[in-house]
Coordinates of C-alpha atoms and ligand atoms in Angstrom, one line a residue:
Chain Y
M19 CA 148.6 119.2 119.3
A20 CA 151.5 121.5 118.6
N21 CA 150.8 123.7 121.6
R22 CA 151.5 120.7 123.9
I23 CA 155.1 120.7 123.2
D24 CA 157.1 122.3 125.9
E25 CA 159.8 124.5 124.4
V26 CA 162.3 123.7 127.1
T27 CA 162.1 119.9 127.3
A28 CA 161.1 119.4 123.6
P29 CA 163.5 117.1 121.7
R30 CA 165.7 119.0 119.3
R31 CA 167.0 116.1 117.3
I32 CA 165.1 112.9 116.4
V33 CA 166.7 110.1 114.4
I34 CA 164.8 107.3 112.8
V35 CA 166.7 104.2 111.7
G36 CA 164.8 102.2 109.0
A37 CA 163.3 104.3 106.2
S38 CA 160.3 102.2 105.3
L39 CA 156.6 102.0 106.3
A40 CA 157.1 102.4 110.1
G41 CA 159.9 104.9 109.8
L42 CA 158.0 107.1 107.3
R43 CA 154.8 107.0 109.2
A44 CA 156.6 108.0 112.4
A45 CA 158.3 110.9 110.6
E46 CA 154.9 112.1 109.3
T47 CA 153.3 111.9 112.8
L48 CA 156.2 113.8 114.4
R49 CA 155.6 116.7 112.0
L50 CA 151.9 116.5 112.2
E51 CA 152.1 116.7 116.0
G52 CA 154.3 119.8 115.8
F53 CA 157.9 118.6 116.1
S54 CA 160.0 121.4 114.5
G55 CA 163.5 120.2 115.3
Q56 CA 166.0 118.3 113.2
L57 CA 164.6 115.0 111.8
T58 CA 166.9 112.4 110.3
L59 CA 165.9 109.2 108.5
I60 CA 168.6 106.6 108.0
G61 CA 167.9 103.7 105.5
D62 CA 170.2 101.1 104.0
E63 CA 168.1 100.9 100.8
P64 CA 168.8 103.6 98.2
Y65 CA 165.0 104.2 97.7
P66 CA 162.6 106.5 99.4
P67 CA 160.0 104.6 101.4
Y68 CA 157.9 102.3 99.3
D69 CA 155.1 99.8 100.0
R70 CA 156.0 96.1 100.2
P71 CA 152.7 94.3 99.8
P72 CA 152.6 94.8 96.0
L73 CA 156.1 93.3 95.7
S74 CA 154.6 89.8 95.8
K75 CA 151.4 90.7 94.0
Q76 CA 150.9 93.5 91.4
V77 CA 154.6 94.1 90.8
L78 CA 155.2 90.4 89.8
S79 CA 152.0 90.3 87.7
G80 CA 153.4 93.3 85.8
W81 CA 150.4 95.6 86.6
L82 CA 152.6 98.0 88.7
P83 CA 156.1 99.1 87.7
V84 CA 158.4 98.7 90.7
D85 CA 159.1 102.5 90.8
H86 CA 155.4 103.3 91.2
I87 CA 155.1 102.0 94.7
T88 CA 156.7 104.9 96.6
L89 CA 154.6 105.8 99.6
P90 CA 152.9 109.2 99.6
V91 CA 153.7 111.8 102.3
Q92 CA 150.9 113.6 104.1
V93 CA 153.0 116.5 105.4
K94 CA 156.2 118.3 104.5
L95 CA 158.8 116.3 106.3
D96 CA 161.7 118.7 106.0
A97 CA 164.0 115.8 106.9
R98 CA 167.6 114.9 106.4
W99 CA 167.7 111.6 104.5
L100 CA 170.7 109.4 104.8
L101 CA 169.8 106.7 102.3
G102 CA 171.9 103.8 100.9
V103 CA 174.1 103.3 103.9
P104 CA 173.2 101.1 106.9
A105 CA 173.4 102.1 110.5
K106 CA 176.3 100.0 112.0
R107 CA 176.2 100.8 115.7
L108 CA 174.2 102.6 118.4
D109 CA 176.1 104.5 121.1
M110 CA 173.6 105.0 123.8
L111 CA 175.9 107.1 126.0
K112 CA 176.8 109.5 123.3
R113 CA 173.3 109.3 121.9
Q114 CA 174.6 108.7 118.5
V115 CA 174.1 106.4 115.6
V116 CA 177.2 105.5 113.6
L117 CA 176.7 104.6 109.9
A118 CA 178.8 102.0 108.0
D119 CA 180.5 104.8 106.1
G120 CA 181.6 106.6 109.3
Q121 CA 179.0 109.3 109.3
T122 CA 177.3 109.9 112.6
A123 CA 173.8 111.2 113.6
D124 CA 173.2 112.6 117.1
F125 CA 169.8 112.3 118.7
D126 CA 167.8 113.3 121.7
Y127 CA 165.2 110.6 120.7
L128 CA 165.7 107.6 118.5
L129 CA 163.2 105.3 116.8
I130 CA 164.3 101.8 115.9
A131 CA 162.4 100.6 112.8
T132 CA 164.8 98.3 110.9
G133 CA 162.2 95.6 110.3
T134 CA 163.2 92.3 108.8
R135 CA 164.9 90.7 105.8
A136 CA 164.2 87.5 103.9
R137 CA 165.6 84.4 105.5
P138 CA 168.2 83.3 103.0
W139 CA 168.5 79.8 101.5
P140 CA 171.0 78.1 103.9
D141 CA 173.5 76.9 101.3
A142 CA 175.3 80.0 100.0
D143 CA 176.6 78.4 96.8
E144 CA 173.1 77.1 95.9
A145 CA 171.6 80.4 96.8
A146 CA 174.0 82.1 94.4
L147 CA 172.7 80.1 91.4
E148 CA 171.1 82.2 88.7
G149 CA 167.4 81.9 89.0
V150 CA 167.2 81.8 92.8
C151 CA 165.7 84.7 94.6
S152 CA 163.5 85.9 97.5
V153 CA 160.9 88.7 97.8
R154 CA 161.5 91.3 100.4
N155 CA 162.6 94.5 98.7
R156 CA 162.4 96.4 95.5
D157 CA 165.5 94.9 94.0
D158 CA 164.3 91.3 94.7
A159 CA 160.9 92.1 93.1
S160 CA 162.6 93.6 90.0
K161 CA 164.8 90.6 89.7
L162 CA 161.9 88.1 90.0
Y163 CA 159.7 90.1 87.7
K164 CA 162.5 89.8 85.0
L165 CA 162.9 86.1 85.6
L166 CA 159.2 85.5 85.3
S167 CA 158.9 87.5 82.1
Q168 CA 161.4 85.2 80.5
K169 CA 158.7 82.5 80.7
P170 CA 160.5 79.9 82.8
Q171 CA 159.5 76.2 82.3
R172 CA 158.7 75.9 86.0
V173 CA 158.9 78.0 89.1
L174 CA 159.7 76.3 92.4
V175 CA 158.4 78.1 95.5
V176 CA 160.1 77.1 98.7
G177 CA 157.8 77.7 101.6
G178 CA 154.0 78.0 101.7
G179 CA 153.5 81.0 103.9
F180 CA 151.8 84.1 102.7
I181 CA 154.6 85.4 100.4
G182 CA 155.2 82.0 98.9
S183 CA 151.6 81.4 98.3
E184 CA 151.1 84.8 96.8
V185 CA 154.0 84.3 94.4
A186 CA 152.6 80.9 93.4
S187 CA 149.2 82.5 92.7
V188 CA 150.8 85.2 90.5
C189 CA 152.7 82.5 88.6
R190 CA 149.5 80.8 87.8
D191 CA 147.9 84.1 86.7
L192 CA 150.8 84.4 84.3
G193 CA 150.2 80.9 83.0
L194 CA 153.4 79.5 84.5
E195 CA 153.9 76.1 85.9
V196 CA 154.6 76.2 89.6
T197 CA 155.6 73.7 92.3
L198 CA 155.2 74.8 95.9
A199 CA 157.0 72.8 98.6
E200 CA 155.8 73.2 102.2
R201 CA 157.3 71.5 105.2
G202 CA 154.1 71.5 107.2
P203 CA 150.9 69.6 106.4
A204 CA 149.3 72.6 104.7
P205 CA 150.1 75.9 103.1
L206 CA 149.5 78.9 105.5
G207 CA 149.5 76.3 108.3
G208 CA 151.8 78.4 110.4
A209 CA 149.6 81.5 110.2
L210 CA 146.1 80.0 110.0
G211 CA 146.4 76.4 111.3
T212 CA 146.2 73.3 109.2
T213 CA 142.4 73.1 109.3
I214 CA 142.0 76.3 107.3
G215 CA 145.3 75.6 105.6
S216 CA 143.8 72.4 104.0
I217 CA 141.0 74.5 102.5
V218 CA 143.7 76.8 101.1
A219 CA 145.6 73.7 99.8
R220 CA 142.5 72.6 97.9
E221 CA 142.1 76.0 96.3
Q222 CA 145.8 76.1 95.3
R223 CA 145.5 72.7 93.6
K224 CA 142.3 73.8 91.8
Y225 CA 144.3 76.8 90.6
G226 CA 146.8 74.5 89.1
V227 CA 149.6 74.6 91.7
D228 CA 151.7 71.4 92.0
L229 CA 151.5 71.5 95.8
R230 CA 153.8 69.3 97.9
V231 CA 153.1 69.3 101.6
N232 CA 155.1 67.6 104.3
T233 CA 158.0 68.1 101.9
V234 CA 161.3 69.9 102.4
V235 CA 163.6 71.0 99.6
T236 CA 166.9 69.4 100.4
A237 CA 169.1 70.8 97.7
L238 CA 169.0 73.2 94.8
E239 CA 170.9 72.0 91.7
G240 CA 172.9 74.0 89.1
N241 CA 173.4 73.1 85.5
G242 CA 177.2 73.3 85.7
Q243 CA 177.1 76.9 84.3
G244 CA 175.8 78.5 87.5
R245 CA 172.2 78.4 86.5
L246 CA 169.5 76.7 88.5
R247 CA 168.3 73.5 87.0
G248 CA 166.1 71.9 89.6
A249 CA 165.8 70.7 93.2
Q250 CA 165.8 67.6 95.3
L251 CA 162.9 67.0 97.7
S252 CA 162.9 65.1 100.9
D253 CA 160.6 62.4 99.5
G254 CA 163.4 61.4 97.1
S255 CA 161.8 63.1 94.1
T256 CA 163.3 65.8 92.0
V257 CA 161.7 68.9 90.4
E258 CA 163.0 70.6 87.3
A259 CA 162.8 74.3 87.6
D260 CA 164.6 77.3 86.2
V261 CA 163.4 79.7 88.9
A262 CA 163.3 79.1 92.7
V263 CA 161.7 81.6 95.1
I264 CA 162.9 81.2 98.6
A265 CA 160.0 82.2 100.9
L266 CA 161.1 80.9 104.3
G267 CA 160.1 83.8 106.4
A268 CA 162.1 86.7 107.8
L269 CA 165.0 87.5 110.0
R270 CA 165.0 90.6 112.1
N271 CA 167.5 93.4 111.4
V272 CA 168.9 93.6 114.9
E273 CA 172.6 93.0 114.4
W274 CA 173.5 96.7 114.5
L275 CA 172.1 96.8 118.1
F276 CA 174.0 93.8 119.5
K277 CA 176.6 95.9 121.3
A278 CA 174.1 98.3 122.7
N279 CA 172.6 97.9 126.1
L280 CA 169.2 96.9 124.8
S281 CA 167.0 93.9 125.1
A282 CA 167.5 92.8 121.5
D283 CA 168.0 89.4 120.0
E284 CA 167.0 87.4 116.9
R285 CA 163.4 87.6 118.0
G286 CA 163.4 91.4 117.8
V287 CA 163.7 94.4 120.1
V288 CA 161.7 94.4 123.3
C289 CA 159.7 97.5 124.2
D290 CA 156.9 98.3 126.6
T291 CA 153.3 99.1 125.7
Y292 CA 154.3 102.7 125.1
C293 CA 156.9 101.6 122.5
R294 CA 159.9 102.5 124.7
A295 CA 162.8 100.1 124.4
L296 CA 164.0 98.1 127.3
D297 CA 167.6 97.6 128.3
N298 CA 169.4 94.4 129.1
K299 CA 168.0 94.4 132.6
G300 CA 164.5 95.1 131.4
D301 CA 164.4 98.7 132.5
V302 CA 162.8 101.3 130.3
V303 CA 165.1 103.5 128.1
E304 CA 163.3 106.8 128.1
N305 CA 164.6 108.2 124.8
I306 CA 164.6 105.1 122.5
F307 CA 161.4 103.8 120.9
V308 CA 160.7 100.8 118.7
A309 CA 158.0 100.2 116.0
G310 CA 157.0 97.8 113.2
D311 CA 158.1 94.3 112.3
I312 CA 161.2 94.5 114.6
A313 CA 159.2 95.3 117.8
R314 CA 158.1 92.8 120.5
W315 CA 155.8 94.1 123.2
P316 CA 153.3 93.0 125.9
H317 CA 149.9 93.2 124.3
P318 CA 147.2 93.5 127.0
L319 CA 144.8 91.3 125.1
F320 CA 147.3 88.7 124.0
H321 CA 149.7 88.5 126.9
Y322 CA 149.5 84.7 127.7
E323 CA 152.0 83.5 130.2
E324 CA 153.9 86.8 130.0
E325 CA 154.7 86.2 126.3
L326 CA 155.5 89.1 124.0
L327 CA 153.8 89.8 120.7
A328 CA 155.5 90.5 117.4
V329 CA 153.3 91.3 114.4
E330 CA 154.9 91.4 111.0
H331 CA 152.1 93.2 109.2
W332 CA 151.3 96.5 107.5
G333 CA 148.6 97.7 109.9
N334 CA 150.8 97.2 113.0
A335 CA 153.8 99.0 111.5
I336 CA 151.6 102.1 110.9
D337 CA 149.8 102.1 114.3
Q338 CA 152.9 101.4 116.3
A339 CA 154.9 104.1 114.5
E340 CA 152.2 106.6 115.1
T341 CA 152.0 105.7 118.8
A342 CA 155.8 105.8 119.3
A343 CA 156.0 109.2 117.6
H344 CA 153.1 110.6 119.7
N345 CA 154.7 109.4 122.9
M346 CA 158.1 110.8 122.0
L347 CA 156.6 114.3 121.9
N348 CA 154.3 114.1 124.9
P349 CA 154.7 114.0 128.7
S350 CA 154.2 110.6 130.2
F351 CA 150.6 111.4 131.4
D352 CA 149.7 111.8 127.7
Y353 CA 151.3 108.6 126.5
R354 CA 149.1 106.3 124.5
P355 CA 149.5 102.5 124.9
H356 CA 150.0 100.4 121.8
T357 CA 146.9 98.2 122.0
H358 CA 146.7 97.6 118.2
M359 CA 144.3 94.8 117.2
P360 CA 146.5 92.6 114.9
N361 CA 145.2 92.5 111.3
F362 CA 146.3 91.8 107.8
W363 CA 145.0 91.2 104.3
S364 CA 146.3 89.0 101.5
S365 CA 145.2 88.2 98.1
M366 CA 145.8 84.9 96.3
F367 CA 144.1 82.3 94.1
G368 CA 141.2 84.6 93.5
A369 CA 140.5 85.1 97.2
S370 CA 140.7 88.1 99.3
I371 CA 141.8 87.0 102.8
K372 CA 141.5 89.3 105.8
S373 CA 142.2 88.7 109.4
V374 CA 141.7 90.3 112.8
G375 CA 143.0 89.1 116.1
L376 CA 145.6 86.4 116.6
P377 CA 144.8 83.1 115.0
T378 CA 148.1 81.5 116.0
V379 CA 147.2 81.2 119.7
A380 CA 143.9 79.4 119.0
D381 CA 143.1 75.8 119.9
Q382 CA 139.8 75.6 117.9
V383 CA 138.3 77.0 114.8
V384 CA 134.8 77.1 113.5
I385 CA 133.7 77.9 109.9
T386 CA 130.7 80.2 109.7
Q387 CA 128.6 81.8 106.9
A388 CA 130.0 79.6 104.2
S389 CA 128.4 80.1 100.8
F390 CA 129.1 79.6 97.1
G391 CA 130.8 76.2 97.7
M392 CA 133.2 77.6 100.3
R393 CA 134.2 80.5 98.0
R394 CA 133.1 82.8 100.8
F395 CA 133.4 82.0 104.5
T396 CA 134.7 83.3 107.8
A397 CA 136.8 81.2 110.2
V398 CA 136.4 82.1 113.8
Y399 CA 139.3 81.1 116.1
G400 CA 138.9 80.3 119.8
R401 CA 141.3 79.7 122.7
Q402 CA 140.1 78.1 125.8
G403 CA 136.5 79.0 125.1
K404 CA 137.1 82.6 124.0
V405 CA 137.2 84.2 120.6
V406 CA 140.7 85.3 119.6
A407 CA 140.6 85.8 115.9
A408 CA 138.6 85.7 112.7
V409 CA 139.8 85.2 109.1
S410 CA 137.5 85.9 106.2
F411 CA 137.8 84.6 102.7
N412 CA 136.0 86.9 100.2
A413 CA 133.8 88.1 103.1
G414 CA 135.7 91.1 104.5
Q415 CA 132.5 93.1 105.2
M416 CA 131.7 90.9 108.1
L417 CA 135.0 91.3 109.8
P418 CA 134.4 94.4 111.9
S419 CA 131.6 92.6 113.8
Y420 CA 134.0 89.7 114.5
Q421 CA 136.6 92.2 115.6
T422 CA 134.2 93.3 118.4
L423 CA 134.0 89.6 119.5
V424 CA 137.8 89.4 119.7
E425 CA 138.0 92.7 121.6
Q426 CA 135.4 91.5 124.1
S427 CA 137.0 88.0 124.4
A428 CA 133.5 86.8 123.6
P429 CA 132.6 83.1 124.3
F430 CA 133.7 80.6 121.7
P431 CA 132.1 79.1 119.7
P432 CA 130.3 82.4 119.0
D433 CA 126.5 82.5 118.8
L434 CA 126.1 84.3 115.5
H435 CA 122.7 85.0 114.0
A436 CA 121.8 81.6 115.2
S437 CA 118.4 81.5 113.5
D438 CA 119.1 82.5 109.9
Q439 CA 122.8 81.7 109.6
P440 CA 123.4 78.3 111.1
Q441 CA 127.0 77.4 111.8
T442 CA 128.2 75.4 108.9
F443 CA 130.4 73.1 110.9
A444 CA 131.1 72.2 114.4
P445 CA 134.3 73.6 116.0
Q446 CA 137.3 71.5 115.2
S447 CA 141.0 71.6 116.2
A448 CA 142.7 74.7 114.7
G449 CA 145.7 72.6 113.9
F450 CA 148.7 74.6 115.1
P451 CA 151.8 72.7 116.2
H452 CA 152.0 71.9 119.9
A453 CA 154.3 73.9 122.1
G454 CA 157.9 72.7 121.8
H455 CA 157.4 71.2 118.4
P456 CA 158.9 72.9 115.3
K457 CA 156.6 75.5 113.8
Y458 CA 155.2 74.8 110.4
D459 CA 156.8 76.9 107.6
T460 CA 159.5 78.1 110.0
G461 CA 159.4 81.8 110.5
A462 CA 156.9 82.3 107.8
E463 CA 154.0 82.7 110.2
P464 CA 153.3 86.4 110.2
N465 CA 151.9 86.7 113.8
M466 CA 154.2 85.1 116.3
V467 CA 154.0 84.9 120.0
T468 CA 157.5 84.0 121.2
P469 CA 158.4 83.2 124.7
Chain R
M4 CA 150.0 112.2 92.6
R5 CA 150.8 109.5 95.1
V6 CA 148.2 107.3 96.8
V7 CA 148.0 104.6 99.4
V8 CA 145.0 102.5 100.4
D9 CA 144.6 101.0 103.8
L10 CA 143.4 97.5 102.6
N11 CA 142.6 96.5 106.2
R12 CA 140.0 99.2 106.3
C13 CA 138.8 98.8 102.7
Q14 CA 135.4 97.0 102.5
S15 CA 135.5 96.3 98.8
Y16 CA 132.5 98.6 98.1
G17 CA 134.1 99.6 94.8
Q18 CA 133.1 103.2 94.7
C19 CA 136.7 104.2 94.0
C20 CA 136.6 101.9 90.9
Y21 CA 133.7 103.9 89.5
A22 CA 135.3 107.2 90.2
A23 CA 138.7 106.3 88.8
P24 CA 138.5 103.1 86.8
T25 CA 142.0 103.1 85.5
V26 CA 143.5 103.6 89.0
F27 CA 141.5 101.3 91.1
R28 CA 140.2 97.8 90.1
F29 CA 139.4 94.5 91.5
H30 CA 141.6 91.5 90.9
N31 CA 139.6 88.4 90.2
G32 CA 136.6 90.4 91.3
E33 CA 137.6 90.3 95.0
S34 CA 140.8 92.1 96.0
L35 CA 141.2 95.8 95.4
E36 CA 144.4 96.8 93.6
Y37 CA 145.4 100.3 92.7
N38 CA 148.1 102.4 91.1
Y39 CA 150.2 104.2 93.7
A40 CA 151.3 106.9 91.3
P41 CA 148.5 107.9 88.9
E42 CA 149.3 110.3 86.1
D43 CA 148.6 114.0 86.7
D44 CA 145.5 114.1 84.4
L45 CA 143.8 111.6 86.7
D46 CA 144.2 113.9 89.8
E47 CA 140.5 114.9 89.8
Q48 CA 139.3 111.4 89.4
V49 CA 141.5 110.2 92.2
L50 CA 140.3 113.0 94.5
R51 CA 136.7 112.0 93.8
A52 CA 137.5 108.4 94.5
A53 CA 139.0 109.3 97.9
K54 CA 136.0 111.3 98.7
A55 CA 133.6 108.6 97.6
C56 CA 135.2 105.9 99.8
P57 CA 132.8 105.2 102.6
V58 CA 135.5 104.1 105.0
Q59 CA 138.1 106.7 104.2
A60 CA 140.6 104.1 103.2
I61 CA 142.3 106.2 100.5
S62 CA 145.1 108.6 101.5
I63 CA 146.5 111.1 99.0
G64 CA 149.9 112.5 99.4
I65 CA 150.9 116.2 99.2
E66 CA 153.5 117.5 96.8
D67 CA 156.8 117.5 98.5
E68 CA 159.7 118.4 96.2
A69 CA 162.4 117.3 98.6
Y70 CA 160.7 113.9 98.9
E71 CA 160.3 113.6 95.1
A72 CA 163.9 114.4 94.6
L73 CA 164.9 111.2 96.5
E74 CA 163.2 109.1 93.9
Q75 CA 164.7 111.1 91.0
K76 CA 168.1 110.7 92.5
V77 CA 167.7 106.9 92.5
Q78 CA 166.6 106.8 88.9
Q79 CA 169.5 109.0 87.7
H80 CA 172.0 106.7 89.4
G81 CA 170.5 103.7 87.9
Ligands
FAD16 C1 156.5 90.8 99.8 C2 155.7 91.3 101.0 C3 154.3 91.3 101.0 C4 153.6 91.7 102.1 N1 152.3 91.7 102.0 C5 151.5 92.1 103.1 C6 150.1 92.1 103.0 O1 149.5 91.7 102.0 N2 149.5 92.5 104.1 C7 150.1 92.9 105.3 O2 149.4 93.3 106.3 N3 151.4 92.9 105.3 C8 152.2 92.6 104.3 N4 153.6 92.6 104.3 C9 154.2 93.0 105.6 C10 154.5 94.5 105.6 O3 155.0 95.0 104.4 C11 155.5 94.8 106.8 O4 154.8 94.5 107.9 C12 156.0 96.2 106.8 O5 156.8 96.5 105.7 C13 156.8 96.5 108.1 O6 157.3 97.8 108.0 P1 158.6 98.2 108.9 O7 158.9 99.6 108.5 O8 158.4 97.8 110.3 O9 159.8 97.2 108.3 P2 160.4 97.1 106.9 O10 159.4 97.4 105.9 O11 161.1 95.8 106.9 O12 161.5 98.2 106.8 C14 162.7 98.3 107.5 C15 163.7 99.1 106.8 O13 164.9 99.3 107.5 C16 166.0 99.0 106.7 N5 167.2 98.6 107.5 C17 167.4 97.4 108.1 N6 168.6 97.5 108.8 C18 169.0 98.7 108.7 C19 170.2 99.4 109.2 N7 171.1 98.8 110.0 N8 170.4 100.7 108.9 C20 169.5 101.3 108.1 N9 168.4 100.8 107.6 C21 168.2 99.5 107.9 C22 165.5 97.9 105.8 O14 166.3 97.8 104.6 C23 164.1 98.4 105.4 O15 164.1 99.4 104.4 C24 154.3 92.1 103.2 C25 155.7 92.1 103.2 C26 156.4 91.7 102.1 C27 157.9 91.7 102.2
SF4_17 S1 135.8 102.9 97.8 FE1 137.1 102.5 99.7 S2 136.2 100.7 100.6 FE2 135.4 100.8 98.5 S3 136.8 99.5 97.3 FE3 137.6 101.6 97.2 S4 139.0 101.8 98.9 FE4 137.8 100.0 99.3

């Protein structure tokens, strides 16, 4: 690919803000595709890029030390790393990023990959109690690992999305008592709907989790010496707990862009299918690209009523970063659109969960190929008579064939191996909240379509 | 050596667990988990695992001193 780069118009300086999964993968792609100019990565964390999925799984269980999860590099990056200081401001006219310590980085092309952070517990004093934490970065996971190794009497998990449920699962593996409070009618209800969520609820309870659904934590209580003692719940009950894990979803790291002429707000930064940022008026900014958890873009397959898609998952961060980097280096007739099929995996309560497509837009769901008393099954999601997603529980091998159905917008319910594998159940409501109603587990749903 | 596995792509075939049993394993028999930073003496096993994976889900990093220096800097500073 290197020979494609035109020596005259080739960018000389590329700056990437956000030195995590998307930022690193973009940097690698730039070098692999022959970019030989100055490459700068700016990251507010002091660490080189590391992988987040193990933070709520193997790092908490103690199987992986937290300094073991640094991501590999596939090519010599020869980059300038500005780590440990956040970018504070973007000057689009000067083509310059200003850091909080006054340093500056000039660019011809910029990639915005600042991702998200954990939504904090709303009461700052309660959040400051010893024993309260969230799980988004290395420091969070180190802190929670230490708290869990002190064998707390009970852990309270606030929020039953993926991260909350994974943490609850690890707590049980460690033999700890755990209460999980979820505002909606079922854990994972925001991501998978309450029909599949209630199957997850049953598994969680079997695994020994004290699960409280339709329940909000109204206050965290200290012991008078700054340590967490317990919490009050909306049903009037109290829970005694010495550790609380706040898992209420994520906030997008967009504040540093608020003064720039970009289409950026708390829902993310809007870009086109080629990953180019849009300005306030909706026009393309040719030299600024966006990738990963922070991006919102029009996905050709999931573009209902002009809505934009944001995908907070590992696979999208990688694909979008690679596409953005490729497009930065190539003339527009060689641009690649970002048509990534959303996917993710999770692991909890002895189950390996894998998803393709977009469950959150479904109106119906049907369970297929259930076996071993529902230990293995695949849930196929439909919207207005078309397949939009499939989620497998301990049945990942089947997923590629369901992916084809999603890609083809095949009729729902699907007609799968009708003779030997009868559908286990009839289609039923997927159980997502109706438009205009509050979302279950606010912000915790990983795939969101936002207007 | 540094390793990352694309767990969306992984089909849980388990070949990697045979090739490098201390690096790759199944949690609860279902979910693959792995050490991102295996010791040097396991290099050969890990290379064999990556080759054995039928869906090429395992990526192995190159040695990049400048990159490694970033991690060392963090550890020195605490
Ligand atoms: C605990 C946990 C478990 C997960 N498990 C899974 C899973 O099992 N499966 C799955 O598919 N996905 C999972 N994910 C999601 C996945 O990790 C994310 O989708 C991915 O990290 C997104 O990468 P990103 O580079 O876009 O953003 P991020 O990883 O959020 O990186 C953004 C980086 O930018 C930095 N930054 C922010 N603001 C600034 C600034 N102003 N200046 C400089 N730097 C800044 C941030 O500190 C961060 O380092 C998990 C996430 C978490 C937190
Ligand atoms: S060999 Fe590949 S597909 Fe099989 S378990 Fe290992 S990583 Fe997954």
